[in-house]
Amino acid sequence: MPATLRTARRVRRPAAPVDGGRSAALRGRLRDLGQDAVTADRAVTACLVWLADLLVEIGEGLDDQRSAAALVDEAAAVLASAPPQGRGARPPAALPEPLTERELTVLRALREEVSLRGIADNLFVSHNTVKSHARAVYRKLGAHSRTEALHRARERGLIQ
């Protein structure tokens, strides 16, 4: 960790973690390309460390201390969003509430690049029914996006 960042983290209040949606999406894309969870997490962490170093380097070159401090805070937030080490080393915990058969059907349909309306047409149900099932899948998997839901479902062996 660069010296500037270490000093800034001691002196300033810790920055809040940035939205993990983009790093989760990147992990999901890497998984879609066949990477295992550990390799995907390492790649995402390497990208986030590189970005944090770049932000600190830019901050060190600025004459404006407020802007430099803001960049250092942002670097700390970027590092806070890095996946925990060894995340893929243990098997994922079981779902607190299992998916129903219809939710599993919708989950499998989410793998294809089809809109929820298209999934509804293929399953001969209403668009609102598919939206409800998709929301339930996201909630049960603890996901906030289609990519993240698919990633978590793959980790749990619900889909391939």
Short mmCIF file of N, CA and C in Angstrom, two decimals:
data_model
loop_
_atom_site.label_atom_id
_atom_site.label_comp_id
_atom_site.label_asym_id
_atom_site.label_seq_id
_atom_site.Cartn_x
_atom_site.Cartn_y
_atom_site.Cartn_z
N MET A 1 0.85 -1.17 0.00
CA MET A 1 0.00 0.00 0.00
C MET A 1 0.89 1.23 0.00
N PRO A 2 0.63 2.20 -0.86
CA PRO A 2 1.45 3.40 -0.92
C PRO A 2 1.43 4.16 0.40
N ALA A 3 2.54 4.84 0.70
CA ALA A 3 2.69 5.56 1.96
C ALA A 3 1.63 6.63 2.12
N THR A 4 1.28 7.32 1.05
CA THR A 4 0.27 8.37 1.11
C THR A 4 -1.06 7.80 1.57
N LEU A 5 -1.43 6.65 1.04
CA LEU A 5 -2.68 6.03 1.40
C LEU A 5 -2.66 5.58 2.85
N ARG A 6 -1.56 5.00 3.30
CA ARG A 6 -1.45 4.58 4.70
C ARG A 6 -1.62 5.78 5.62
N THR A 7 -0.95 6.89 5.31
CA THR A 7 -1.05 8.09 6.13
C THR A 7 -2.47 8.64 6.11
N ALA A 8 -3.07 8.70 4.94
CA ALA A 8 -4.41 9.25 4.81
C ALA A 8 -5.42 8.41 5.59
N ARG A 9 -5.27 7.10 5.59
CA ARG A 9 -6.21 6.25 6.29
C ARG A 9 -6.08 6.42 7.80
N ARG A 10 -4.87 6.75 8.29
CA ARG A 10 -4.68 6.97 9.73
C ARG A 10 -5.26 8.32 10.14
N VAL A 11 -5.07 9.33 9.30
CA VAL A 11 -5.45 10.69 9.66
C VAL A 11 -6.91 10.96 9.39
N ARG A 12 -7.40 10.56 8.23
CA ARG A 12 -8.77 10.88 7.82
C ARG A 12 -9.72 9.78 8.25
N ARG A 13 -11.00 10.11 8.27
CA ARG A 13 -11.99 9.08 8.58
C ARG A 13 -12.01 8.08 7.43
N PRO A 14 -12.26 6.81 7.71
CA PRO A 14 -12.28 5.82 6.64
C PRO A 14 -13.40 6.09 5.65
N ALA A 15 -13.07 5.91 4.41
CA ALA A 15 -14.06 6.14 3.36
C ALA A 15 -15.05 4.99 3.33
N ALA A 16 -16.26 5.30 2.95
CA ALA A 16 -17.27 4.25 2.81
C ALA A 16 -16.95 3.44 1.56
N PRO A 17 -17.20 2.13 1.59
CA PRO A 17 -16.93 1.33 0.40
C PRO A 17 -17.78 1.80 -0.77
N VAL A 18 -17.17 1.76 -1.96
CA VAL A 18 -17.92 2.13 -3.16
C VAL A 18 -18.87 1.02 -3.51
N ASP A 19 -19.81 1.34 -4.38
CA ASP A 19 -20.78 0.35 -4.82
C ASP A 19 -20.05 -0.83 -5.43
N GLY A 20 -20.27 -2.00 -4.88
CA GLY A 20 -19.62 -3.21 -5.38
C GLY A 20 -20.26 -3.76 -6.63
N GLY A 21 -21.26 -3.06 -7.16
CA GLY A 21 -21.96 -3.56 -8.34
C GLY A 21 -21.07 -3.76 -9.54
N ARG A 22 -20.17 -2.83 -9.79
CA ARG A 22 -19.29 -2.96 -10.95
C ARG A 22 -18.28 -4.08 -10.76
N SER A 23 -17.71 -4.19 -9.55
CA SER A 23 -16.75 -5.28 -9.34
C SER A 23 -17.46 -6.62 -9.35
N ALA A 24 -18.69 -6.66 -8.84
CA ALA A 24 -19.48 -7.91 -8.90
C ALA A 24 -19.80 -8.26 -10.35
N ALA A 25 -20.11 -7.24 -11.14
CA ALA A 25 -20.40 -7.49 -12.56
C ALA A 25 -19.16 -8.00 -13.28
N LEU A 26 -17.99 -7.43 -12.95
CA LEU A 26 -16.74 -7.90 -13.56
C LEU A 26 -16.46 -9.34 -13.16
N ARG A 27 -16.66 -9.66 -11.87
CA ARG A 27 -16.48 -11.04 -11.42
C ARG A 27 -17.43 -11.97 -12.18
N GLY A 28 -18.68 -11.52 -12.35
CA GLY A 28 -19.64 -12.34 -13.08
C GLY A 28 -19.24 -12.57 -14.52
N ARG A 29 -18.73 -11.53 -15.17
CA ARG A 29 -18.27 -11.68 -16.56
C ARG A 29 -17.10 -12.65 -16.66
N LEU A 30 -16.16 -12.55 -15.69
CA LEU A 30 -15.03 -13.48 -15.68
C LEU A 30 -15.51 -14.92 -15.47
N ARG A 31 -16.51 -15.09 -14.60
CA ARG A 31 -17.07 -16.43 -14.38
C ARG A 31 -17.74 -16.93 -15.65
N ASP A 32 -18.44 -16.02 -16.36
CA ASP A 32 -19.08 -16.41 -17.62
C ASP A 32 -18.05 -16.87 -18.65
N LEU A 33 -16.84 -16.34 -18.54
CA LEU A 33 -15.77 -16.72 -19.47
C LEU A 33 -15.03 -17.97 -19.01
N GLY A 34 -15.52 -18.59 -17.92
CA GLY A 34 -14.96 -19.86 -17.49
C GLY A 34 -13.96 -19.79 -16.35
N GLN A 35 -13.78 -18.62 -15.75
CA GLN A 35 -12.85 -18.50 -14.64
C GLN A 35 -13.52 -19.00 -13.36
N ASP A 36 -12.73 -19.67 -12.50
CA ASP A 36 -13.29 -20.07 -11.21
C ASP A 36 -13.35 -18.86 -10.28
N ALA A 37 -14.04 -18.99 -9.15
CA ALA A 37 -14.28 -17.86 -8.25
C ALA A 37 -12.98 -17.27 -7.73
N VAL A 38 -12.01 -18.11 -7.39
CA VAL A 38 -10.75 -17.61 -6.83
C VAL A 38 -9.98 -16.80 -7.87
N THR A 39 -9.90 -17.30 -9.09
CA THR A 39 -9.18 -16.60 -10.16
C THR A 39 -9.88 -15.28 -10.50
N ALA A 40 -11.21 -15.31 -10.55
CA ALA A 40 -11.96 -14.09 -10.84
C ALA A 40 -11.74 -13.05 -9.75
N ASP A 41 -11.77 -13.47 -8.48
CA ASP A 41 -11.54 -12.54 -7.37
C ASP A 41 -10.14 -11.96 -7.41
N ARG A 42 -9.15 -12.78 -7.74
CA ARG A 42 -7.77 -12.27 -7.84
C ARG A 42 -7.65 -11.23 -8.94
N ALA A 43 -8.29 -11.47 -10.07
CA ALA A 43 -8.23 -10.52 -11.18
C ALA A 43 -8.91 -9.20 -10.80
N VAL A 44 -10.06 -9.28 -10.16
CA VAL A 44 -10.77 -8.07 -9.74
C VAL A 44 -9.94 -7.31 -8.71
N THR A 45 -9.36 -8.03 -7.75
CA THR A 45 -8.53 -7.38 -6.72
C THR A 45 -7.33 -6.69 -7.36
N ALA A 46 -6.69 -7.34 -8.33
CA ALA A 46 -5.54 -6.72 -9.01
C ALA A 46 -5.96 -5.43 -9.71
N CYS A 47 -7.11 -5.44 -10.35
CA CYS A 47 -7.61 -4.23 -11.02
C CYS A 47 -7.89 -3.12 -10.01
N LEU A 48 -8.51 -3.46 -8.89
CA LEU A 48 -8.84 -2.45 -7.88
C LEU A 48 -7.59 -1.88 -7.22
N VAL A 49 -6.58 -2.71 -6.96
CA VAL A 49 -5.32 -2.22 -6.38
C VAL A 49 -4.63 -1.28 -7.37
N TRP A 50 -4.63 -1.65 -8.65
CA TRP A 50 -4.03 -0.80 -9.67
C TRP A 50 -4.74 0.55 -9.70
N LEU A 51 -6.07 0.53 -9.67
CA LEU A 51 -6.84 1.77 -9.70
C LEU A 51 -6.55 2.63 -8.47
N ALA A 52 -6.49 2.02 -7.30
CA ALA A 52 -6.20 2.78 -6.07
C ALA A 52 -4.82 3.41 -6.15
N ASP A 53 -3.83 2.66 -6.62
CA ASP A 53 -2.48 3.22 -6.77
C ASP A 53 -2.48 4.40 -7.73
N LEU A 54 -3.23 4.28 -8.82
CA LEU A 54 -3.31 5.37 -9.79
C LEU A 54 -3.95 6.61 -9.17
N LEU A 55 -5.00 6.44 -8.41
CA LEU A 55 -5.65 7.58 -7.75
C LEU A 55 -4.70 8.26 -6.77
N VAL A 56 -3.95 7.47 -6.01
CA VAL A 56 -2.98 8.05 -5.06
C VAL A 56 -1.88 8.79 -5.80
N GLU A 57 -1.40 8.19 -6.89
CA GLU A 57 -0.34 8.82 -7.69
C GLU A 57 -0.82 10.17 -8.25
N ILE A 58 -2.03 10.21 -8.74
CA ILE A 58 -2.58 11.48 -9.26
C ILE A 58 -2.72 12.48 -8.12
N GLY A 59 -3.21 12.01 -6.97
CA GLY A 59 -3.37 12.89 -5.82
C GLY A 59 -2.05 13.49 -5.35
N GLU A 60 -0.97 12.70 -5.40
CA GLU A 60 0.33 13.20 -4.98
C GLU A 60 0.84 14.30 -5.91
N GLY A 61 0.40 14.29 -7.17
CA GLY A 61 0.86 15.29 -8.13
C GLY A 61 0.05 16.57 -8.12
N LEU A 62 -1.00 16.64 -7.33
CA LEU A 62 -1.85 17.83 -7.29
C LEU A 62 -1.35 18.84 -6.27
N ASP A 63 -1.53 20.12 -6.58
CA ASP A 63 -1.17 21.18 -5.64
C ASP A 63 -2.32 21.42 -4.65
N ASP A 64 -3.52 21.09 -5.03
CA ASP A 64 -4.70 21.31 -4.21
C ASP A 64 -4.85 20.16 -3.21
N GLN A 65 -4.67 20.45 -1.92
CA GLN A 65 -4.72 19.41 -0.89
C GLN A 65 -6.11 18.79 -0.75
N ARG A 66 -7.17 19.58 -0.94
CA ARG A 66 -8.52 19.03 -0.82
C ARG A 66 -8.80 18.01 -1.91
N SER A 67 -8.38 18.34 -3.12
CA SER A 67 -8.59 17.40 -4.23
C SER A 67 -7.74 16.15 -4.03
N ALA A 68 -6.52 16.34 -3.57
CA ALA A 68 -5.64 15.19 -3.31
C ALA A 68 -6.24 14.30 -2.23
N ALA A 69 -6.77 14.91 -1.17
CA ALA A 69 -7.38 14.13 -0.10
C ALA A 69 -8.61 13.38 -0.60
N ALA A 70 -9.38 14.02 -1.47
CA ALA A 70 -10.56 13.35 -2.03
C ALA A 70 -10.16 12.14 -2.86
N LEU A 71 -9.08 12.27 -3.63
CA LEU A 71 -8.61 11.14 -4.43
C LEU A 71 -8.10 10.00 -3.53
N VAL A 72 -7.41 10.36 -2.46
CA VAL A 72 -6.91 9.34 -1.54
C VAL A 72 -8.08 8.64 -0.85
N ASP A 73 -9.11 9.40 -0.47
CA ASP A 73 -10.31 8.79 0.11
C ASP A 73 -10.97 7.84 -0.88
N GLU A 74 -11.03 8.26 -2.13
CA GLU A 74 -11.63 7.40 -3.15
C GLU A 74 -10.79 6.13 -3.34
N ALA A 75 -9.47 6.26 -3.27
CA ALA A 75 -8.60 5.09 -3.37
C ALA A 75 -8.87 4.12 -2.22
N ALA A 76 -9.06 4.64 -1.02
CA ALA A 76 -9.38 3.79 0.13
C ALA A 76 -10.71 3.08 -0.09
N ALA A 77 -11.68 3.79 -0.65
CA ALA A 77 -12.99 3.18 -0.92
C ALA A 77 -12.88 2.09 -1.99
N VAL A 78 -12.05 2.34 -3.00
CA VAL A 78 -11.84 1.33 -4.05
C VAL A 78 -11.25 0.08 -3.43
N LEU A 79 -10.25 0.23 -2.57
CA LEU A 79 -9.64 -0.94 -1.94
C LEU A 79 -10.62 -1.65 -1.01
N ALA A 80 -11.50 -0.90 -0.38
CA ALA A 80 -12.49 -1.51 0.51
C ALA A 80 -13.48 -2.38 -0.27
N SER A 81 -13.64 -2.10 -1.56
CA SER A 81 -14.58 -2.90 -2.35
C SER A 81 -13.95 -4.15 -2.94
N ALA A 82 -12.65 -4.36 -2.68
CA ALA A 82 -11.97 -5.55 -3.20
C ALA A 82 -12.55 -6.80 -2.54
N PRO A 83 -12.64 -7.89 -3.30
CA PRO A 83 -13.17 -9.13 -2.73
C PRO A 83 -12.27 -9.62 -1.60
N PRO A 84 -12.85 -10.20 -0.55
CA PRO A 84 -12.03 -10.74 0.54
C PRO A 84 -11.16 -11.88 0.04
N GLN A 85 -9.96 -11.99 0.58
CA GLN A 85 -9.05 -13.04 0.15
C GLN A 85 -9.61 -14.40 0.54
N GLY A 86 -9.40 -15.37 -0.34
CA GLY A 86 -9.83 -16.73 -0.07
C GLY A 86 -11.35 -16.91 -0.17
N ARG A 87 -12.02 -15.97 -0.78
CA ARG A 87 -13.48 -16.01 -0.86
C ARG A 87 -13.98 -17.28 -1.52
N GLY A 88 -13.30 -17.71 -2.57
CA GLY A 88 -13.76 -18.89 -3.29
C GLY A 88 -13.22 -20.19 -2.71
N ALA A 89 -12.45 -20.15 -1.63
CA ALA A 89 -11.82 -21.34 -1.11
C ALA A 89 -12.79 -22.24 -0.36
N ARG A 90 -13.83 -21.69 0.23
CA ARG A 90 -14.78 -22.52 0.96
C ARG A 90 -16.08 -22.60 0.18
N PRO A 91 -16.82 -23.67 0.37
CA PRO A 91 -18.08 -23.78 -0.37
C PRO A 91 -19.08 -22.73 0.12
N PRO A 92 -19.92 -22.25 -0.77
CA PRO A 92 -20.89 -21.23 -0.37
C PRO A 92 -21.91 -21.81 0.61
N ALA A 93 -22.41 -20.95 1.46
CA ALA A 93 -23.41 -21.37 2.43
C ALA A 93 -24.71 -21.70 1.71
N ALA A 94 -25.47 -22.59 2.31
CA ALA A 94 -26.77 -22.95 1.74
C ALA A 94 -27.70 -21.75 1.81
N LEU A 95 -28.63 -21.71 0.89
CA LEU A 95 -29.59 -20.62 0.88
C LEU A 95 -30.49 -20.72 2.11
N PRO A 96 -30.76 -19.58 2.76
CA PRO A 96 -31.66 -19.63 3.91
C PRO A 96 -33.08 -20.04 3.51
N GLU A 97 -33.46 -19.69 2.28
CA GLU A 97 -34.77 -20.05 1.76
C GLU A 97 -34.55 -20.61 0.36
N PRO A 98 -34.86 -21.90 0.13
CA PRO A 98 -34.59 -22.49 -1.18
C PRO A 98 -35.48 -21.90 -2.27
N LEU A 99 -34.98 -21.98 -3.50
CA LEU A 99 -35.74 -21.50 -4.65
C LEU A 99 -36.83 -22.51 -5.00
N THR A 100 -37.99 -21.99 -5.40
CA THR A 100 -39.06 -22.86 -5.86
C THR A 100 -38.73 -23.35 -7.27
N GLU A 101 -39.48 -24.33 -7.75
CA GLU A 101 -39.25 -24.85 -9.10
C GLU A 101 -39.42 -23.75 -10.15
N ARG A 102 -40.43 -22.91 -9.98
CA ARG A 102 -40.68 -21.84 -10.95
C ARG A 102 -39.57 -20.80 -10.90
N GLU A 103 -39.06 -20.50 -9.69
CA GLU A 103 -37.94 -19.56 -9.56
C GLU A 103 -36.70 -20.13 -10.23
N LEU A 104 -36.48 -21.44 -10.08
CA LEU A 104 -35.35 -22.07 -10.76
C LEU A 104 -35.51 -21.98 -12.28
N THR A 105 -36.73 -22.14 -12.76
CA THR A 105 -36.99 -22.02 -14.20
C THR A 105 -36.66 -20.61 -14.67
N VAL A 106 -37.10 -19.61 -13.92
CA VAL A 106 -36.80 -18.22 -14.29
C VAL A 106 -35.29 -17.97 -14.20
N LEU A 107 -34.64 -18.49 -13.16
CA LEU A 107 -33.19 -18.33 -13.02
C LEU A 107 -32.47 -18.89 -14.24
N ARG A 108 -32.86 -20.07 -14.67
CA ARG A 108 -32.22 -20.67 -15.86
C ARG A 108 -32.46 -19.81 -17.10
N ALA A 109 -33.65 -19.23 -17.18
CA ALA A 109 -33.97 -18.37 -18.33
C ALA A 109 -33.17 -17.07 -18.29
N LEU A 110 -32.78 -16.63 -17.09
CA LEU A 110 -32.00 -15.39 -16.97
C LEU A 110 -30.61 -15.52 -17.61
N ARG A 111 -30.14 -16.75 -17.80
CA ARG A 111 -28.81 -16.94 -18.42
C ARG A 111 -28.78 -16.44 -19.85
N GLU A 112 -29.91 -16.50 -20.51
CA GLU A 112 -29.98 -16.06 -21.90
C GLU A 112 -30.20 -14.55 -21.94
N GLU A 113 -29.73 -13.93 -22.97
CA GLU A 113 -29.88 -12.47 -23.09
C GLU A 113 -31.25 -12.15 -23.65
N VAL A 114 -32.25 -12.45 -22.83
CA VAL A 114 -33.65 -12.21 -23.20
C VAL A 114 -34.25 -11.32 -22.13
N SER A 115 -35.09 -10.40 -22.52
CA SER A 115 -35.75 -9.52 -21.55
C SER A 115 -36.71 -10.33 -20.69
N LEU A 116 -37.12 -9.74 -19.57
CA LEU A 116 -38.08 -10.42 -18.71
C LEU A 116 -39.40 -10.64 -19.45
N ARG A 117 -39.74 -9.71 -20.32
CA ARG A 117 -40.96 -9.86 -21.12
C ARG A 117 -40.80 -11.06 -22.07
N GLY A 118 -39.63 -11.22 -22.66
CA GLY A 118 -39.38 -12.37 -23.53
C GLY A 118 -39.42 -13.69 -22.77
N ILE A 119 -38.89 -13.68 -21.54
CA ILE A 119 -38.96 -14.88 -20.70
C ILE A 119 -40.41 -15.20 -20.40
N ALA A 120 -41.21 -14.18 -20.09
CA ALA A 120 -42.64 -14.39 -19.81
C ALA A 120 -43.33 -15.01 -21.02
N ASP A 121 -43.03 -14.52 -22.21
CA ASP A 121 -43.63 -15.07 -23.42
C ASP A 121 -43.24 -16.54 -23.60
N ASN A 122 -41.97 -16.85 -23.37
CA ASN A 122 -41.50 -18.23 -23.53
C ASN A 122 -42.12 -19.18 -22.50
N LEU A 123 -42.41 -18.67 -21.30
CA LEU A 123 -42.97 -19.51 -20.24
C LEU A 123 -44.50 -19.47 -20.22
N PHE A 124 -45.09 -18.65 -21.10
CA PHE A 124 -46.55 -18.51 -21.18
C PHE A 124 -47.15 -18.01 -19.85
N VAL A 125 -46.48 -17.03 -19.26
CA VAL A 125 -46.99 -16.39 -18.04
C VAL A 125 -46.90 -14.88 -18.25
N SER A 126 -47.45 -14.12 -17.31
CA SER A 126 -47.43 -12.67 -17.46
C SER A 126 -46.04 -12.10 -17.13
N HIS A 127 -45.82 -10.93 -17.66
CA HIS A 127 -44.57 -10.21 -17.40
C HIS A 127 -44.40 -9.97 -15.90
N ASN A 128 -45.49 -9.59 -15.21
CA ASN A 128 -45.43 -9.34 -13.77
C ASN A 128 -45.08 -10.59 -12.98
N THR A 129 -45.53 -11.75 -13.44
CA THR A 129 -45.19 -13.00 -12.76
C THR A 129 -43.69 -13.25 -12.84
N VAL A 130 -43.11 -13.04 -14.00
CA VAL A 130 -41.67 -13.23 -14.17
C VAL A 130 -40.90 -12.21 -13.34
N LYS A 131 -41.38 -10.96 -13.31
CA LYS A 131 -40.73 -9.95 -12.48
C LYS A 131 -40.75 -10.36 -11.01
N SER A 132 -41.86 -10.89 -10.55
CA SER A 132 -41.97 -11.33 -9.15
C SER A 132 -41.01 -12.49 -8.87
N HIS A 133 -40.95 -13.45 -9.78
CA HIS A 133 -40.03 -14.58 -9.60
C HIS A 133 -38.58 -14.10 -9.62
N ALA A 134 -38.26 -13.19 -10.54
CA ALA A 134 -36.88 -12.67 -10.63
C ALA A 134 -36.52 -11.93 -9.34
N ARG A 135 -37.43 -11.12 -8.82
CA ARG A 135 -37.17 -10.42 -7.55
C ARG A 135 -36.92 -11.40 -6.42
N ALA A 136 -37.72 -12.47 -6.38
CA ALA A 136 -37.55 -13.49 -5.33
C ALA A 136 -36.19 -14.18 -5.48
N VAL A 137 -35.79 -14.46 -6.71
CA VAL A 137 -34.48 -15.09 -6.95
C VAL A 137 -33.37 -14.16 -6.47
N TYR A 138 -33.43 -12.89 -6.84
CA TYR A 138 -32.42 -11.92 -6.43
C TYR A 138 -32.36 -11.84 -4.91
N ARG A 139 -33.54 -11.77 -4.27
CA ARG A 139 -33.59 -11.66 -2.81
C ARG A 139 -32.98 -12.89 -2.14
N LYS A 140 -33.35 -14.06 -2.60
CA LYS A 140 -32.88 -15.30 -1.99
C LYS A 140 -31.38 -15.51 -2.21
N LEU A 141 -30.88 -15.04 -3.34
CA LEU A 141 -29.45 -15.17 -3.62
C LEU A 141 -28.64 -13.99 -3.08
N GLY A 142 -29.32 -12.96 -2.60
CA GLY A 142 -28.62 -11.78 -2.10
C GLY A 142 -27.96 -10.99 -3.23
N ALA A 143 -28.61 -10.96 -4.39
CA ALA A 143 -28.05 -10.30 -5.57
C ALA A 143 -28.82 -9.03 -5.88
N HIS A 144 -28.15 -8.13 -6.60
CA HIS A 144 -28.77 -6.86 -6.99
C HIS A 144 -28.86 -6.70 -8.50
N SER A 145 -28.36 -7.69 -9.24
CA SER A 145 -28.41 -7.61 -10.70
C SER A 145 -28.50 -9.01 -11.26
N ARG A 146 -28.82 -9.09 -12.54
CA ARG A 146 -28.90 -10.38 -13.21
C ARG A 146 -27.54 -11.07 -13.19
N THR A 147 -26.49 -10.32 -13.50
CA THR A 147 -25.14 -10.90 -13.52
C THR A 147 -24.74 -11.45 -12.15
N GLU A 148 -25.02 -10.67 -11.12
CA GLU A 148 -24.66 -11.11 -9.77
C GLU A 148 -25.49 -12.33 -9.36
N ALA A 149 -26.76 -12.37 -9.73
CA ALA A 149 -27.61 -13.52 -9.41
C ALA A 149 -27.08 -14.77 -10.11
N LEU A 150 -26.71 -14.64 -11.37
CA LEU A 150 -26.18 -15.79 -12.10
C LEU A 150 -24.86 -16.25 -11.51
N HIS A 151 -24.02 -15.31 -11.11
CA HIS A 151 -22.74 -15.65 -10.49
C HIS A 151 -22.97 -16.44 -9.20
N ARG A 152 -23.84 -15.94 -8.36
CA ARG A 152 -24.11 -16.60 -7.07
C ARG A 152 -24.78 -17.95 -7.27
N ALA A 153 -25.63 -18.05 -8.27
CA ALA A 153 -26.27 -19.34 -8.56
C ALA A 153 -25.25 -20.36 -9.04
N ARG A 154 -24.27 -19.92 -9.83
CA ARG A 154 -23.20 -20.82 -10.28
C ARG A 154 -22.35 -21.28 -9.10
N GLU A 155 -22.04 -20.36 -8.20
CA GLU A 155 -21.26 -20.70 -7.01
C GLU A 155 -21.97 -21.78 -6.18
N ARG A 156 -23.27 -21.73 -6.14
CA ARG A 156 -24.05 -22.67 -5.34
C ARG A 156 -24.43 -23.93 -6.13
N GLY A 157 -24.02 -23.98 -7.39
CA GLY A 157 -24.32 -25.16 -8.20
C GLY A 157 -25.77 -25.26 -8.65
N LEU A 158 -26.49 -24.13 -8.61
CA LEU A 158 -27.89 -24.15 -9.05
C LEU A 158 -28.00 -24.16 -10.57
N ILE A 159 -27.02 -23.57 -11.23
CA ILE A 159 -26.95 -23.57 -12.70
C ILE A 159 -25.50 -23.78 -13.10
N GLN A 160 -25.31 -24.04 -14.37
CA GLN A 160 -23.93 -24.20 -14.87
C GLN A 160 -23.57 -23.09 -15.81
#
